[in-house]
Every structure is written in C-alpha cells, then in structure tokens.
mmCIF file of C-alpha atoms in Angstrom:
data_model
loop_
_atom_site.group_PDB
_atom_site.id
_atom_site.type_symbol
_atom_site.label_atom_id
_atom_site.label_comp_id
_atom_site.label_asym_id
_atom_site.label_seq_id
_atom_site.Cartn_x
_atom_site.Cartn_y
_atom_site.Cartn_z
ATOM 1 C CA ASP A 1 110.722 98.680 68.709
ATOM 2 C CA GLN A 2 110.661 98.494 65.301
ATOM 3 C CA GLN A 3 111.570 102.212 64.144
ATOM 4 C CA VAL A 4 111.405 101.437 60.676
ATOM 5 C CA LYS A 5 108.562 98.794 59.008
ATOM 6 C CA GLN A 6 108.214 97.687 55.644
ATOM 7 C CA ASN A 7 105.001 96.045 55.950
ATOM 8 C CA SER A 8 105.013 94.300 52.550
ATOM 9 C CA PRO A 9 106.921 91.439 52.680
ATOM 10 C CA SER A 10 107.129 90.479 48.961
ATOM 11 C CA LEU A 11 105.685 92.319 45.776
ATOM 12 C CA SER A 12 105.176 91.250 42.353
ATOM 13 C CA VAL A 13 105.202 93.328 39.171
ATOM 14 C CA GLN A 14 105.441 92.892 35.563
ATOM 15 C CA GLU A 15 107.978 93.937 33.339
ATOM 16 C CA GLY A 16 107.682 97.870 32.135
ATOM 17 C CA ARG A 17 105.236 98.694 34.878
ATOM 18 C CA ILE A 18 106.131 100.462 38.031
ATOM 19 C CA SER A 19 107.013 99.349 41.133
ATOM 20 C CA ILE A 20 106.391 101.028 44.563
ATOM 21 C CA LEU A 21 107.886 99.732 47.723
ATOM 22 C CA ASN A 22 107.103 101.542 50.793
ATOM 23 C CA CYS A 23 108.483 102.640 54.329
ATOM 24 C CA ASP A 24 107.220 103.884 57.462
ATOM 25 C CA TYR A 25 109.145 104.998 60.608
ATOM 26 C CA THR A 26 108.357 106.412 63.729
ATOM 27 C CA ASN A 27 111.153 108.801 64.991
ATOM 28 C CA SER A 28 110.605 111.919 63.363
ATOM 29 C CA MET A 29 114.247 112.879 64.486
ATOM 30 C CA PHE A 30 115.939 110.855 61.481
ATOM 31 C CA ASP A 31 117.760 113.230 59.232
ATOM 32 C CA TYR A 32 118.001 110.929 56.180
ATOM 33 C CA PHE A 33 116.640 107.964 54.572
ATOM 34 C CA LEU A 34 118.405 105.567 52.317
ATOM 35 C CA TRP A 35 117.002 102.858 50.130
ATOM 36 C CA TYR A 36 119.429 99.504 49.388
ATOM 37 C CA LYS A 37 119.042 96.658 47.322
ATOM 38 C CA LYS A 38 120.201 93.121 48.186
ATOM 39 C CA TYR A 39 120.991 90.146 45.641
ATOM 40 C CA PRO A 40 120.981 86.422 46.971
ATOM 41 C CA ALA A 41 124.684 85.716 48.148
ATOM 42 C CA GLU A 42 125.313 89.553 48.169
ATOM 43 C CA GLY A 43 126.107 92.178 50.436
ATOM 44 C CA PRO A 44 123.038 95.353 50.346
ATOM 45 C CA THR A 45 123.987 98.114 47.948
ATOM 46 C CA PHE A 46 123.037 101.936 48.139
ATOM 47 C CA LEU A 47 120.618 102.627 46.013
ATOM 48 C CA ILE A 48 119.246 106.189 46.968
ATOM 49 C CA SER A 49 118.672 108.566 49.442
ATOM 50 C CA ILE A 50 116.860 111.236 50.900
ATOM 51 C CA SER A 51 117.051 114.285 53.328
ATOM 52 C CA SER A 52 114.931 114.638 55.597
ATOM 53 C CA ILE A 53 114.499 118.326 54.398
ATOM 54 C CA LYS A 54 113.267 117.337 50.973
ATOM 55 C CA ASP A 55 110.346 115.455 49.798
ATOM 56 C CA LYS A 56 111.900 113.988 46.295
ATOM 57 C CA ASN A 57 115.100 112.855 44.847
ATOM 58 C CA GLU A 58 114.652 111.045 41.480
ATOM 59 C CA ASP A 59 118.035 109.015 39.920
ATOM 60 C CA GLY A 60 116.931 107.866 36.567
ATOM 61 C CA ARG A 61 114.510 104.853 36.889
ATOM 62 C CA PHE A 62 114.351 105.273 41.119
ATOM 63 C CA THR A 63 112.403 108.091 42.692
ATOM 64 C CA VAL A 64 112.161 107.953 46.362
ATOM 65 C CA PHE A 65 109.023 110.086 47.887
ATOM 66 C CA LEU A 66 109.244 111.315 51.543
ATOM 67 C CA ASN A 67 106.012 112.093 53.350
ATOM 68 C CA LYS A 68 106.973 113.673 56.936
ATOM 69 C CA SER A 69 103.625 114.451 57.992
ATOM 70 C CA ALA A 70 102.930 110.741 57.678
ATOM 71 C CA LYS A 71 105.854 109.392 58.368
ATOM 72 C CA HIS A 72 106.367 107.537 55.249
ATOM 73 C CA LEU A 73 108.650 106.901 52.365
ATOM 74 C CA SER A 74 108.271 105.321 49.060
ATOM 75 C CA LEU A 75 110.745 103.952 45.948
ATOM 76 C CA HIS A 76 109.274 104.181 42.602
ATOM 77 C CA ILE A 77 111.035 102.215 40.026
ATOM 78 C CA VAL A 78 109.648 102.801 36.566
ATOM 79 C CA PRO A 79 109.949 101.194 34.521
ATOM 80 C CA SER A 80 110.497 97.902 36.389
ATOM 81 C CA GLN A 81 113.264 95.614 34.810
ATOM 82 C CA PRO A 82 113.360 91.917 35.464
ATOM 83 C CA GLY A 83 117.255 92.811 36.867
ATOM 84 C CA ASP A 84 115.517 94.842 39.562
ATOM 85 C CA SER A 85 113.923 91.822 41.282
ATOM 86 C CA ALA A 86 115.847 91.789 44.938
ATOM 87 C CA VAL A 87 115.216 92.481 48.384
ATOM 88 C CA TYR A 88 114.862 96.062 49.244
ATOM 89 C CA PHE A 89 115.679 97.629 52.493
ATOM 90 C CA CYS A 90 114.623 101.000 53.810
ATOM 91 C CA ALA A 91 116.817 102.608 56.161
ATOM 92 C CA ALA A 92 116.879 105.461 58.379
ATOM 93 C CA GLY A 93 119.261 107.537 59.844
ATOM 94 C CA SER A 94 120.516 110.458 62.158
ATOM 95 C CA TYR A 95 123.272 113.007 62.008
ATOM 96 C CA ASN A 96 123.987 112.927 65.506
ATOM 97 C CA THR A 97 124.538 108.834 65.485
ATOM 98 C CA ASP A 98 126.198 106.794 63.367
ATOM 99 C CA LYS A 99 123.893 103.798 62.981
ATOM 100 C CA LEU A 100 121.293 103.470 60.305
ATOM 101 C CA ILE A 101 118.126 101.547 61.124
ATOM 102 C CA PHE A 102 116.652 99.286 58.822
ATOM 103 C CA GLY A 103 113.668 97.787 57.933
ATOM 104 C CA THR A 104 112.708 94.284 57.275
ATOM 105 C CA GLY A 105 112.988 94.249 53.471
ATOM 106 C CA THR A 106 110.490 93.815 50.813
ATOM 107 C CA ARG A 107 111.452 91.269 48.266
ATOM 108 C CA LEU A 108 110.435 92.644 44.544
ATOM 109 C CA GLN A 109 110.095 90.448 41.753
ATOM 110 C CA VAL A 110 109.824 91.551 38.452
ATOM 111 C CA PHE A 111 108.329 89.312 35.695
ATOM 112 C CA PRO A 112 108.172 89.589 32.121
ATOM 113 C CA ASP B 1 132.578 94.258 44.563
ATOM 114 C CA SER B 2 132.218 96.505 47.450
ATOM 115 C CA GLY B 3 135.754 96.471 48.369
ATOM 116 C CA VAL B 4 134.476 94.631 51.417
ATOM 117 C CA THR B 5 135.848 91.579 52.727
ATOM 118 C CA GLN B 6 134.598 89.274 55.176
ATOM 119 C CA THR B 7 135.913 85.647 56.163
ATOM 120 C CA PRO B 8 134.755 82.929 56.624
ATOM 121 C CA LYS B 9 131.537 83.098 54.120
ATOM 122 C CA HIS B 10 130.128 80.199 55.850
ATOM 123 C CA LEU B 11 130.155 78.680 59.504
ATOM 124 C CA ILE B 12 129.154 75.624 61.332
ATOM 125 C CA THR B 13 129.315 75.406 64.527
ATOM 126 C CA ALA B 14 127.912 73.799 67.773
ATOM 127 C CA THR B 15 125.966 75.500 70.690
ATOM 128 C CA GLY B 16 128.073 76.615 73.402
ATOM 129 C CA GLN B 17 130.894 76.886 71.091
ATOM 130 C CA ARG B 18 133.136 80.645 69.888
ATOM 131 C CA VAL B 19 133.300 81.933 66.666
ATOM 132 C CA THR B 20 135.528 84.645 65.260
ATOM 133 C CA LEU B 21 134.381 86.685 62.094
ATOM 134 C CA ARG B 22 136.519 89.165 60.259
ATOM 135 C CA CYS B 23 136.038 92.157 58.015
ATOM 136 C CA SER B 24 138.430 94.393 56.547
ATOM 137 C CA PRO B 25 136.923 97.428 55.279
ATOM 138 C CA ARG B 26 137.496 99.307 52.070
ATOM 139 C CA SER B 27 140.877 100.779 51.406
ATOM 140 C CA GLY B 28 140.297 104.327 53.040
ATOM 141 C CA ASP B 29 137.099 103.923 55.259
ATOM 142 C CA LEU B 30 137.606 104.422 59.123
ATOM 143 C CA SER B 31 134.199 103.541 60.281
ATOM 144 C CA VAL B 32 133.296 99.503 60.472
ATOM 145 C CA TYR B 33 129.868 98.822 61.647
ATOM 146 C CA TRP B 34 128.373 95.191 62.058
ATOM 147 C CA TYR B 35 125.005 93.856 61.429
ATOM 148 C CA GLN B 36 123.012 90.635 62.116
ATOM 149 C CA GLN B 37 120.076 89.276 59.761
ATOM 150 C CA SER B 38 118.305 86.641 61.210
ATOM 151 C CA LEU B 39 115.533 84.902 59.171
ATOM 152 C CA ASP B 40 112.832 86.818 58.108
ATOM 153 C CA GLN B 41 114.295 89.905 60.004
ATOM 154 C CA GLY B 42 115.948 93.277 58.712
ATOM 155 C CA LEU B 43 119.756 94.117 59.331
ATOM 156 C CA GLN B 44 119.828 94.530 63.130
ATOM 157 C CA PHE B 45 122.739 96.891 63.688
ATOM 158 C CA LEU B 46 125.239 95.192 66.207
ATOM 159 C CA ILE B 47 128.173 97.882 66.790
ATOM 160 C CA GLN B 48 130.584 100.691 64.864
ATOM 161 C CA TYR B 49 133.835 101.127 65.532
ATOM 162 C CA TYR B 50 135.655 104.406 64.331
ATOM 163 C CA ASN B 51 139.460 104.340 63.816
ATOM 164 C CA GLY B 52 139.987 101.990 66.274
ATOM 165 C CA GLU B 53 137.310 103.128 68.873
ATOM 166 C CA GLU B 54 133.826 102.149 69.793
ATOM 167 C CA ARG B 55 131.737 104.367 68.280
ATOM 168 C CA ALA B 56 127.994 103.484 68.403
ATOM 169 C CA LYS B 57 126.223 100.420 69.930
ATOM 170 C CA GLY B 58 123.100 98.781 69.173
ATOM 171 C CA ASN B 59 121.172 95.287 70.319
ATOM 172 C CA ILE B 60 124.490 93.291 70.595
ATOM 173 C CA LEU B 61 124.218 90.582 73.227
ATOM 174 C CA GLU B 62 127.000 90.690 76.115
ATOM 175 C CA ARG B 63 128.296 87.087 74.638
ATOM 176 C CA PHE B 64 129.377 88.489 71.504
ATOM 177 C CA SER B 65 132.296 91.409 71.348
ATOM 178 C CA ALA B 66 134.231 93.087 68.733
ATOM 179 C CA GLN B 67 137.437 95.158 68.068
ATOM 180 C CA GLN B 68 138.980 97.423 65.129
ATOM 181 C CA PHE B 69 142.404 96.878 64.876
ATOM 182 C CA PRO B 70 145.344 99.536 64.027
ATOM 183 C CA ASP B 71 144.956 98.263 60.560
ATOM 184 C CA LEU B 72 141.413 98.992 60.541
ATOM 185 C CA HIS B 73 140.168 95.585 60.275
ATOM 186 C CA SER B 74 137.498 94.512 62.832
ATOM 187 C CA GLU B 75 136.548 90.938 64.428
ATOM 188 C CA LEU B 76 133.719 90.248 65.931
ATOM 189 C CA ASN B 77 133.449 87.688 68.672
ATOM 190 C CA LEU B 78 130.700 85.319 69.441
ATOM 191 C CA SER B 79 130.903 82.830 72.446
ATOM 192 C CA SER B 80 128.696 80.602 73.951
ATOM 193 C CA LEU B 81 126.633 80.047 71.102
ATOM 194 C CA GLU B 82 122.895 79.506 71.113
ATOM 195 C CA LEU B 83 120.653 78.085 67.732
ATOM 196 C CA GLY B 84 119.242 81.653 67.745
ATOM 197 C CA ASP B 85 122.501 82.973 66.674
ATOM 198 C CA SER B 86 122.078 81.641 63.550
ATOM 199 C CA ALA B 87 121.973 84.112 60.988
ATOM 200 C CA LEU B 88 123.811 86.569 58.475
ATOM 201 C CA TYR B 89 126.243 88.793 60.055
ATOM 202 C CA PHE B 90 127.109 91.613 57.859
ATOM 203 C CA CYS B 91 130.053 94.159 58.214
ATOM 204 C CA ALA B 92 129.835 97.479 56.484
ATOM 205 C CA SER B 93 132.445 100.575 56.046
ATOM 206 C CA SER B 94 131.828 104.052 55.647
ATOM 207 C CA VAL B 95 134.529 106.812 55.300
ATOM 208 C CA LEU B 96 133.307 109.094 57.896
ATOM 209 C CA ALA B 97 131.668 108.901 61.449
ATOM 210 C CA GLY B 98 128.259 109.524 60.773
ATOM 211 C CA GLY B 99 127.813 111.514 57.403
ATOM 212 C CA THR B 100 124.488 110.332 55.278
ATOM 213 C CA GLY B 101 124.147 107.104 55.678
ATOM 214 C CA GLU B 102 126.182 105.433 52.693
ATOM 215 C CA LEU B 103 127.448 102.267 53.830
ATOM 216 C CA PHE B 104 129.339 99.470 51.609
ATOM 217 C CA PHE B 105 128.550 96.105 52.712
ATOM 218 C CA GLY B 106 130.175 92.876 52.346
ATOM 219 C CA GLU B 107 129.097 89.970 51.437
ATOM 220 C CA GLY B 108 128.144 88.590 54.655
ATOM 221 C CA SER B 109 129.276 85.645 57.113
ATOM 222 C CA ARG B 110 126.756 82.904 57.400
ATOM 223 C CA LEU B 111 126.699 81.536 60.866
ATOM 224 C CA THR B 112 124.831 78.191 61.453
ATOM 225 C CA VAL B 113 124.496 76.966 65.108
ATOM 226 C CA LEU B 114 123.794 73.275 65.064
#
C-alpha cells in the first residue's frame, strides 16, 4: 500500500527553466509534507516542508505547493541549476506517529 | 555532513548469514530511525527508537531486529539473509520523537547478499 506516490521516475530540464516535481498521497490524515534531495553516495537531505494547513511554502528557488482536495503536492525549482541534479523524495508524516512515509523518488537531471 | 555516522559503508555477505549495521546519531538527537531502500524503491520505514525505547515499527521483517543503546547509538541486526535483503540501509536521527519530520540521514550502508 503505497501511501505516497511519485509517478515520474525521472525528469530532464534545461538549466534556467522551471523544474516541477509531483507527488500524490492517499492518506488525508497527514499533517505535514517534506521534500528531500539525495545525491549519489550520500544520504537524503532535507530541502523544504509544508504543513497541511498551508497551501504554499517558499524558500529561495524552491517552492512547495499543497492541494489537499486533490491530495497532491509539487515542488517547483526556479531557475533550475545543474547542481540541482539529484533524486528528490517526497515524504509525509503525522503528528501522532513518528514515521515518515516516503515516495519512490524522482531523478531530476538539469542540463546546460 | 549530516552528523549521522553509519558503519560499515559496504558489506558483502552470503545468504543465510547475519550482519549488524551500526548508527551513531547526531550529537543531542534522541530519536533514531532505520530505513531500507531497495532497487527502484522508495525509502521503506523499518523502525524507530527514542531514547532507548522502541517508538514506532514499520515493515520490518521478523528476521530483522534493532536496538538503541544508552549512549544512543543504534544497531540493526539482519539475520538469515536472503538475496532480496540486498539494499541500502539508512539511519536517520532527530531531536524529538515526532515533530515536523526533519530527519538527518547518514550516508547509508550498502548490503549485498550473494
């Protein structure tokens, strides 16, 4: 039962353009959502989060949008840079449990 | 550098064997989490400890066990290994039990079962 889904295994974007990574979830009880970035041979690192009571959170070039009615969130990276090339994981959690549920990841490649 | 240390980084063993993966959390973090990442799979939550006590359990097989010691380091024990146990095993830590989900991950231990 995959509660958090990232249906696009990969995405290729030109440098300077917008990257949009998508994530869908099935459990309406999630309280917060996060995006993690993972480079090869490294562990995932926290990128940005959003509470379920908000619909947008922005941090520099990164913006996360949450559409609760559609159970969908997206990560926008503008402008994309070659250093953004990595695997991005969407994750969701609840205040009453301690575990994060991760998606399968989307590999982003930003080319010059 | 996340501050979370995992050893060994790589491990190759045979089916039926037993291995132990070790994790040292960030200084001051009381919670330790174990995740498994198999090929083309997301991060599957295995188990969480908070200050020495088991706090949450995920899809952890009965052949697997874990513990957190008084000095807060944690070990994940994998026994009767099967080919399908080959994966990256990540440890993560956080200050609180629960909270808003920001976990700090180690670099992972890559287990290959032949």
